[in-house]
Coordinates of C-alpha atoms in Angstrom, one line a residue:
X23 CA 55.4 150.7 149.2
X24 CA 56.5 153.7 151.2
X25 CA 57.6 157.1 149.5
X26 CA 61.3 157.0 149.6
X27 CA 62.9 160.2 148.9
X28 CA 66.4 160.1 150.3
X29 CA 68.7 162.5 148.4
X30 CA 71.6 160.3 149.3
X31 CA 70.3 157.1 147.9
X32 CA 72.7 155.6 145.3
X33 CA 71.6 151.9 145.0
X34 CA 68.1 150.5 145.0
X35 CA 66.8 147.1 144.2
X36 CA 63.7 145.3 145.4
X37 CA 63.4 142.7 142.5
X38 CA 62.2 139.2 143.2
X39 CA 60.5 140.2 146.5
X40 CA 56.8 139.7 145.5
X41 CA 55.8 143.3 146.5
X42 CA 52.4 144.7 145.9
X43 CA 50.8 148.0 145.5
X44 CA 51.7 151.3 143.6
X45 CA 55.3 152.6 143.5
X46 CA 55.3 156.3 144.6
X47 CA 56.8 158.9 142.4
X48 CA 59.6 160.4 144.1
X49 CA 63.0 162.2 142.8
X50 CA 64.9 159.3 144.2
X51 CA 63.0 156.4 142.9
X52 CA 62.4 158.1 139.4
X53 CA 66.3 157.7 139.0
X54 CA 66.2 153.9 139.6
X55 CA 65.9 151.6 136.5
X56 CA 62.8 149.4 136.0
X57 CA 64.9 146.2 136.4
X58 CA 65.2 147.2 140.1
X59 CA 61.6 146.4 140.4
X60 CA 61.3 143.4 138.3
X61 CA 59.8 140.0 139.1
X62 CA 57.3 141.7 141.4
X63 CA 54.1 141.2 139.2
X64 CA 51.7 142.8 141.6
X65 CA 53.7 146.3 141.5
X66 CA 52.3 149.1 139.4
X67 CA 52.8 152.8 138.8
X68 CA 54.2 155.3 136.4
X69 CA 58.0 154.5 137.1
X70 CA 57.5 151.0 135.5
X71 CA 55.0 152.0 133.0
X72 CA 52.2 149.9 134.4
X73 CA 48.8 151.6 135.3
X74 CA 47.3 150.8 138.7
X75 CA 43.7 149.5 138.5
X76 CA 41.0 149.4 141.3
X77 CA 39.6 146.1 142.5
X78 CA 36.5 145.2 144.5
X79 CA 38.8 143.3 146.9
X80 CA 40.5 146.4 148.0
X81 CA 39.0 149.3 150.0
X82 CA 37.3 152.2 148.2
X83 CA 38.2 155.7 148.4
X84 CA 35.4 156.5 150.9
X85 CA 36.6 153.9 153.2
X86 CA 39.7 155.7 153.8
X87 CA 38.1 158.1 156.1
X88 CA 36.4 155.4 158.0
X89 CA 37.3 154.9 161.9
X90 CA 39.5 152.2 162.9
X91 CA 36.7 149.8 164.1
X92 CA 35.0 150.1 160.6
X93 CA 38.4 149.4 158.9
X94 CA 38.6 146.3 161.0
X95 CA 35.2 145.1 159.8
X96 CA 36.1 145.8 156.3
X97 CA 39.2 143.7 156.6
X98 CA 37.2 140.8 158.1
X99 CA 34.8 141.0 155.4
X100 CA 37.4 141.0 152.8
X101 CA 39.1 138.0 154.3
X102 CA 35.8 136.0 154.4
X103 CA 35.3 137.0 150.8
X104 CA 38.8 135.6 149.7
X105 CA 38.8 132.5 151.9
X106 CA 35.5 131.3 150.9
X107 CA 36.3 130.0 147.4
X108 CA 39.6 128.6 148.5
X109 CA 37.9 126.3 151.2
X110 CA 35.3 125.2 148.7
X111 CA 38.2 124.1 146.4
X112 CA 39.9 122.2 149.2
X113 CA 36.7 120.5 150.0
X114 CA 36.1 119.4 146.5
X115 CA 39.8 118.3 146.2
X116 CA 39.3 116.1 149.3
X117 CA 36.0 114.6 148.0
X118 CA 37.6 113.7 144.7
X119 CA 40.6 112.0 146.5
X120 CA 38.5 110.1 148.7
X121 CA 36.4 108.7 145.8
X122 CA 39.6 107.6 143.9
X123 CA 41.1 106.1 146.9
X124 CA 37.9 104.3 147.6
X125 CA 37.6 103.1 144.0
X126 CA 41.3 101.8 144.0
X127 CA 40.7 99.7 147.2
X128 CA 37.5 98.4 145.9
X129 CA 39.4 97.0 142.7
X130 CA 42.2 95.6 144.8
X131 CA 39.8 93.7 147.0
X132 CA 37.9 92.3 143.9
X133 CA 41.2 91.1 142.4
X134 CA 42.3 89.5 145.5
X135 CA 39.1 87.6 146.0
X136 CA 39.1 86.6 142.3
X137 CA 42.6 85.1 142.7
X138 CA 41.7 83.2 145.7
X139 CA 38.7 81.6 144.3
X140 CA 40.6 80.7 141.2
X141 CA 43.4 79.0 143.3
X142 CA 40.8 77.0 145.3
X143 CA 39.1 75.9 142.0
X144 CA 42.3 74.7 140.4
X145 CA 43.2 72.8 143.6
X146 CA 39.8 71.0 143.7
X147 CA 40.1 70.2 140.1
X148 CA 43.7 68.9 140.4
X149 CA 42.6 66.6 143.3
X150 CA 39.6 65.4 141.3
X151 CA 41.8 64.8 138.3
X152 CA 44.3 62.7 140.2
X153 CA 41.5 60.7 141.8
X154 CA 39.9 59.8 138.4
X155 CA 43.3 58.8 137.2
X156 CA 44.0 56.7 139.8
X157 CA 40.7 55.0 139.5
X158 CA 41.2 54.4 135.8
X159 CA 44.6 52.8 136.4
X160 CA 43.3 50.4 139.0
X161 CA 40.1 49.5 137.0
X162 CA 42.1 47.2 134.5
X163 CA 45.3 45.1 135.3
X164 CA 46.0 44.9 131.6
X165 CA 46.1 48.6 130.9
X166 CA 49.7 49.9 130.7
X167 CA 50.5 53.1 132.5
X168 CA 52.0 56.3 130.9
X169 CA 53.5 54.7 128.0
X170 CA 54.1 51.2 126.3
X171 CA 56.3 49.9 123.7
X172 CA 54.1 48.1 120.9
X173 CA 55.8 46.0 118.3
X174 CA 55.1 46.7 114.7
X175 CA 55.1 43.8 112.1
X176 CA 58.3 44.6 109.8
X177 CA 60.1 42.2 107.8
X178 CA 63.6 43.2 108.8
X179 CA 66.0 41.5 111.3
X180 CA 65.7 44.2 114.0
X181 CA 62.3 44.2 115.8
X182 CA 60.7 47.6 115.3
X183 CA 58.7 49.0 118.1
X184 CA 56.6 52.0 118.6
X185 CA 56.3 54.2 121.8
X186 CA 52.6 54.6 122.3
X187 CA 51.3 56.9 125.1
X188 CA 48.5 55.3 127.1
X189 CA 47.9 58.4 129.3
X190 CA 49.3 61.9 129.0
X191 CA 51.3 62.9 132.0
X192 CA 53.0 66.2 132.7
X193 CA 56.6 66.5 131.2
X194 CA 57.8 67.3 134.8
X195 CA 57.7 63.5 135.7
X196 CA 60.6 63.2 133.4
X197 CA 63.4 64.0 135.7
X198 CA 66.5 65.1 134.1
X199 CA 69.8 64.6 136.0
X200 CA 71.6 67.5 137.6
X201 CA 73.2 69.7 135.0
X202 CA 71.4 68.1 132.1
X203 CA 69.6 70.3 129.5
X204 CA 65.9 69.5 129.1
X205 CA 66.1 68.8 125.3
X206 CA 62.8 66.9 125.0
X207 CA 59.6 66.4 126.9
X208 CA 57.9 63.2 128.1
X209 CA 55.2 63.7 125.3
X210 CA 58.1 63.6 122.7
X211 CA 59.5 60.6 124.2
X212 CA 56.0 58.8 124.2
X213 CA 55.6 59.6 120.5
X214 CA 59.1 58.3 119.6
X215 CA 59.4 55.4 117.2
X216 CA 61.6 52.6 118.9
X217 CA 63.6 49.8 117.9
X218 CA 64.4 46.8 120.4
X219 CA 68.0 46.6 121.2
X220 CA 68.1 43.9 123.7
X221 CA 66.5 42.3 126.8
X222 CA 68.7 42.3 129.9
X223 CA 68.5 41.0 133.5
X224 CA 66.2 43.5 134.8
X225 CA 64.6 45.2 131.7
X226 CA 64.5 45.8 128.0
X227 CA 66.4 48.4 126.0
X228 CA 65.2 50.3 122.9
X229 CA 66.6 52.7 120.6
X230 CA 64.1 55.7 120.5
X231 CA 64.0 58.4 117.7
X232 CA 62.0 61.3 118.6
X233 CA 60.3 63.8 116.1
X234 CA 63.1 66.4 116.7
X235 CA 65.5 63.6 115.1
X236 CA 67.2 63.3 118.7
X237 CA 68.1 59.6 119.3
X238 CA 68.4 58.1 122.9
X239 CA 68.7 54.8 124.4
X240 CA 65.6 54.0 126.7
X241 CA 65.8 51.0 129.3
X242 CA 62.3 50.0 130.6
X243 CA 62.7 48.3 133.8
X244 CA 60.8 44.9 134.2
X245 CA 58.5 45.4 137.3
X246 CA 58.5 41.4 137.8
X247 CA 62.3 41.3 137.9
X248 CA 62.9 44.4 139.9
X249 CA 62.9 44.5 144.0
X250 CA 60.1 46.5 145.5
X251 CA 61.5 49.9 146.2
X252 CA 59.6 53.1 147.0
X253 CA 59.5 56.0 144.5
X254 CA 61.6 58.0 147.0
X255 CA 64.3 55.4 147.1
X256 CA 64.4 55.0 143.3
X257 CA 64.7 58.8 142.9
X258 CA 67.6 59.1 145.4
X259 CA 69.4 56.1 143.7
X260 CA 69.1 57.6 140.2
X261 CA 70.1 61.0 141.4
X262 CA 73.4 59.4 142.6
X263 CA 73.8 57.2 139.4
X264 CA 72.9 60.3 137.2
X265 CA 75.7 62.2 138.8
X266 CA 78.4 59.9 137.6
X267 CA 80.3 61.2 134.6
X268 CA 83.4 59.6 133.0
X269 CA 84.6 59.1 129.5
X270 CA 84.2 55.4 129.8
X271 CA 80.6 55.5 131.2
X272 CA 77.4 55.8 129.0
X273 CA 75.8 58.8 130.8
X274 CA 72.3 58.8 132.3
X275 CA 70.5 61.6 131.0
X276 CA 67.0 61.2 132.7
X277 CA 64.6 59.0 134.3
X278 CA 61.1 58.5 134.6
X279 CA 58.7 56.6 137.0
X280 CA 55.0 56.0 137.5
X281 CA 52.8 53.4 139.0
X282 CA 54.3 50.0 137.6
X283 CA 56.6 52.0 135.0
X284 CA 60.3 53.0 135.5
X285 CA 62.5 54.3 132.5
X286 CA 66.1 55.2 132.2
X287 CA 67.4 57.3 129.4
X288 CA 70.9 57.0 128.2
X289 CA 73.1 58.5 125.3
X290 CA 72.6 56.1 122.2
X291 CA 75.9 54.5 121.2
X292 CA 75.9 53.9 117.4
X293 CA 78.7 51.3 117.3
X294 CA 77.0 48.5 119.1
X295 CA 78.2 46.3 122.0
X296 CA 81.5 44.6 122.6
X297 CA 79.6 41.4 122.4
X298 CA 78.9 42.0 118.8
X299 CA 82.3 43.2 118.1
X300 CA 83.9 40.2 119.6
X301 CA 81.5 37.5 118.5
X302 CA 80.5 38.9 115.3
X303 CA 77.2 37.5 113.5
X304 CA 75.9 34.0 113.9
X305 CA 76.7 33.2 110.3
X306 CA 80.5 33.9 110.5
X307 CA 82.9 32.2 112.8
X308 CA 84.4 34.7 115.2
X309 CA 88.1 35.5 115.1
X310 CA 89.8 37.0 118.4
X311 CA 90.6 40.6 118.2
X312 CA 94.1 41.8 117.9
X313 CA 95.9 41.8 121.1
X314 CA 96.5 45.7 121.0
X315 CA 92.6 46.0 120.6
X316 CA 92.1 43.7 123.6
X317 CA 94.5 45.8 125.7
X318 CA 92.8 49.2 124.7
X319 CA 89.3 47.8 125.3
X320 CA 90.7 46.3 128.8
X321 CA 92.0 49.7 129.7
X322 CA 88.8 51.4 129.0
X323 CA 86.7 49.1 130.9
X324 CA 89.0 49.2 133.9
X325 CA 89.0 53.0 134.0
X326 CA 85.2 53.1 134.1
X327 CA 85.2 50.2 136.8
X328 CA 87.8 52.1 138.9
X329 CA 85.9 55.4 138.7
X330 CA 82.7 53.9 139.9
X331 CA 84.3 52.1 142.8
X332 CA 86.2 55.2 143.8
X333 CA 83.6 57.9 143.2
X334 CA 80.7 56.3 145.0
X335 CA 79.7 53.5 147.4
X336 CA 78.0 51.5 144.5
X337 CA 79.2 49.0 142.1
X338 CA 78.4 48.1 138.6
X339 CA 77.0 44.7 139.6
X340 CA 76.2 43.6 136.1
X341 CA 79.4 43.6 134.0
X342 CA 79.2 41.5 130.7
X343 CA 80.0 42.1 127.1
X344 CA 76.5 43.1 126.1
X345 CA 76.7 46.0 128.7
X346 CA 80.1 47.3 127.2
X347 CA 79.1 49.7 124.4
X348 CA 81.4 51.3 121.7
X349 CA 81.2 55.1 121.4
X350 CA 81.7 57.3 118.3
X351 CA 85.5 56.6 118.5
X352 CA 85.2 53.1 119.4
X353 CA 86.0 53.6 123.1
X354 CA 84.6 51.2 125.4
X355 CA 81.9 52.6 127.6
X356 CA 80.0 50.9 130.5
X357 CA 76.2 50.8 130.7
X358 CA 73.6 49.3 133.0
X359 CA 76.0 50.2 135.9
X360 CA 74.8 50.5 139.5
X361 CA 71.2 49.0 138.6
X362 CA 71.8 45.5 140.2
X363 CA 70.7 46.9 143.6
X364 CA 67.2 47.3 141.8
X365 CA 67.2 43.6 140.8
X366 CA 65.2 41.1 142.8
X367 CA 67.9 38.4 143.1
X368 CA 65.5 35.7 144.1
X369 CA 63.9 36.1 140.6
X370 CA 66.9 36.7 138.6
X371 CA 67.3 33.9 135.9
X372 CA 70.5 34.6 134.0
X373 CA 71.4 32.7 130.8
X374 CA 74.5 30.4 131.1
X375 CA 76.9 32.8 129.7
X376 CA 75.6 35.7 131.8
X377 CA 75.7 33.6 134.9
X378 CA 79.3 32.8 134.4
X379 CA 80.2 36.6 134.9
X380 CA 78.9 36.3 138.5
X381 CA 81.5 35.6 141.3
X382 CA 81.2 32.2 143.0
X383 CA 80.2 34.0 146.3
X384 CA 77.5 35.7 144.4
X385 CA 76.1 32.7 142.6
X386 CA 76.2 30.5 145.8
X387 CA 74.5 32.9 148.3
X388 CA 72.6 35.4 146.2
X389 CA 74.5 38.1 148.0
X390 CA 74.6 41.7 146.7
X391 CA 77.4 42.5 144.2
X392 CA 80.7 44.0 145.6
X393 CA 83.7 45.7 144.1
X394 CA 85.5 42.2 144.4
X395 CA 82.7 40.7 142.4
X396 CA 83.1 43.4 139.7
X397 CA 86.7 42.5 139.5
X398 CA 85.9 38.8 138.9
X399 CA 83.5 39.8 136.1
X400 CA 86.2 41.9 134.5
X401 CA 88.7 38.8 134.7
X402 CA 86.2 36.7 132.8
X403 CA 85.4 39.5 130.2
X404 CA 89.2 40.0 129.6
X405 CA 89.4 36.1 128.8
X406 CA 86.3 36.6 126.4
X407 CA 88.4 39.5 124.8
X408 CA 91.5 37.3 124.3
X409 CA 90.0 34.2 123.0
X410 CA 86.9 35.2 121.3
X411 CA 85.0 32.7 123.4
X412 CA 81.8 33.3 125.4
X413 CA 82.0 32.6 129.1
X414 CA 79.8 29.5 128.7
X415 CA 82.8 28.0 126.5
X416 CA 85.4 28.6 129.2
X417 CA 86.9 25.6 130.7
X418 CA 87.4 25.5 134.4
X419 CA 91.3 25.9 134.6
X420 CA 93.9 26.8 137.0
X421 CA 95.5 30.3 136.6
X422 CA 98.8 28.3 135.6
X423 CA 96.9 26.5 132.7
X424 CA 95.3 29.7 131.2
X425 CA 98.1 30.9 129.2
X426 CA 98.3 27.5 127.1
X427 CA 94.7 27.6 126.5
X428 CA 94.5 31.2 125.3
X429 CA 97.5 30.8 123.1
X430 CA 95.8 27.8 121.6
X431 CA 93.0 30.1 120.8
X432 CA 95.1 32.7 119.2
X433 CA 97.6 30.8 116.7
X434 CA 98.7 33.9 115.0
X435 CA 100.0 36.0 117.9
X436 CA 103.3 34.4 118.5
X437 CA 105.1 37.7 118.3
X438 CA 103.4 39.3 121.2
X439 CA 103.6 36.2 123.5
X440 CA 105.1 38.2 126.4
X441 CA 102.3 40.9 126.5
X442 CA 99.6 38.4 125.9
X443 CA 100.9 36.4 128.7
X444 CA 100.9 39.3 131.1
X445 CA 97.2 40.0 130.0
X446 CA 96.2 36.4 130.8
X447 CA 97.9 36.6 134.2
X448 CA 95.7 39.7 134.9
X449 CA 92.7 37.8 133.8
X450 CA 93.7 34.9 136.1
X451 CA 94.3 36.9 139.3
X452 CA 91.0 38.8 138.9
X453 CA 89.0 35.5 138.5
X454 CA 90.2 33.9 141.5
X455 CA 87.8 32.0 143.6
X456 CA 88.5 33.8 146.8
X457 CA 87.3 37.4 146.7
X458 CA 90.2 38.2 149.3
X459 CA 92.8 37.1 146.9
X460 CA 91.5 39.2 144.0
X461 CA 93.0 42.7 143.6
X462 CA 91.3 46.0 143.9
X463 CA 90.1 47.5 140.7
X464 CA 92.6 50.4 140.7
X465 CA 95.3 47.8 141.3
X466 CA 94.1 46.1 138.1
X467 CA 94.1 49.1 136.2
X468 CA 97.7 50.0 137.2
X469 CA 98.7 46.3 135.9
X470 CA 97.1 46.9 132.5
X471 CA 98.8 50.5 132.1
X472 CA 102.1 48.9 133.0
X473 CA 101.7 46.1 130.3
X474 CA 100.7 49.1 127.7
X475 CA 103.8 50.9 128.6
X476 CA 105.8 47.7 128.3
X477 CA 104.3 47.1 124.9
X478 CA 105.2 50.6 123.8
X479 CA 108.9 50.2 124.7
X480 CA 109.0 46.9 122.8
X481 CA 107.7 48.3 119.7
X482 CA 110.2 51.2 120.1
X483 CA 113.0 48.8 120.4
X484 CA 111.7 46.7 117.5
X485 CA 111.4 49.7 115.2
X486 CA 115.0 50.9 116.0
X487 CA 116.4 47.3 115.4
X488 CA 114.5 47.2 112.0
X489 CA 115.9 50.5 110.9
X490 CA 119.4 49.5 111.9
X491 CA 119.2 46.2 110.0

């Protein structure tokens, strides 16, 4: 630091400049405060009360008189002394970093190779397992696939069965419809105890109670009664059917398919079918339902059918009283809808009553069901509601003769003769032989709702008259 001795110096501050060396003692610098030299750790001298020390890294007093050439040599030697340990440190750091990077790359390579080998091993194992399963299934024609319903011997009216898994499959094969929560797995469904509910045109329906106390209805399609369809076609059809949602439809929650095995899972309806409600038990003589109940059920069924016809290009195709279930509030809900397309029409052998629901054009030519054939089945169902008689006991009558026959079956409903007559007319129009003469389902629904409004008006007028009298 130069020896400053300007007498005119008033302000002096060299703090925070990383200066080195001894501070000269001059009158001007002696008057400057110590703070003016702060944050210069390599400064020393009397003024800042820090003694200066000699160091082998600096020139000795004898070297002060050395010629310029010698001074240059001393400077070079000092630079060599200082830079030598720094370069060694840099080399060591470089070696360490190189080793660390090399080790990390080696570990990453080992992990990648391990994951690749594991993936290949799992793929080979999966293929071999699938091949073994296929051979095991084909080895015996009597061996059931995936699951089977096995009857148990119980002395009750209901036939109790048990769902027994024949071969464990992944639960992913149980396909839930869009938007449905996966509340159970295929394994839980296979372990469920089951009760036979009924045998239908293309399959058998069971009530299944799972170990988590969830109750569902399972329809097992009969491979011998269904048309040959690919798994992809079945899946596409069930996706379309599973998307249908209406208060008067029993929703399809999930479905399953494997070789020779197809299941459809519905909500369980606790109050039975319309057939049981109308016809009662075999030990008692069935009495026709009150006409207001008939009107309510007819409206529910018409609402469900109209929704199917308008929401999709499919039809119910198998409307009958056993396929109308009663919900928690005794609302009528359609089930087994849109499955007729899966049936093998050449092998279908309907009982007499079930066959009477079929429209003439379907019975004669085995054509596929149409919206107008659904309308015909609705007309037969409405007559069954009004008379309490199964279709096999319906006489072949002209529409003009139907009201007299229905009134004969309902001797106690004289007061509601007008509304009853209108309902019979709807049934007659729906069950006309020519499909072109039958109304569309939305038109049938409108007729029924108009009858309902007319009945409400008549009830209101009757109540007012009774109060006045």
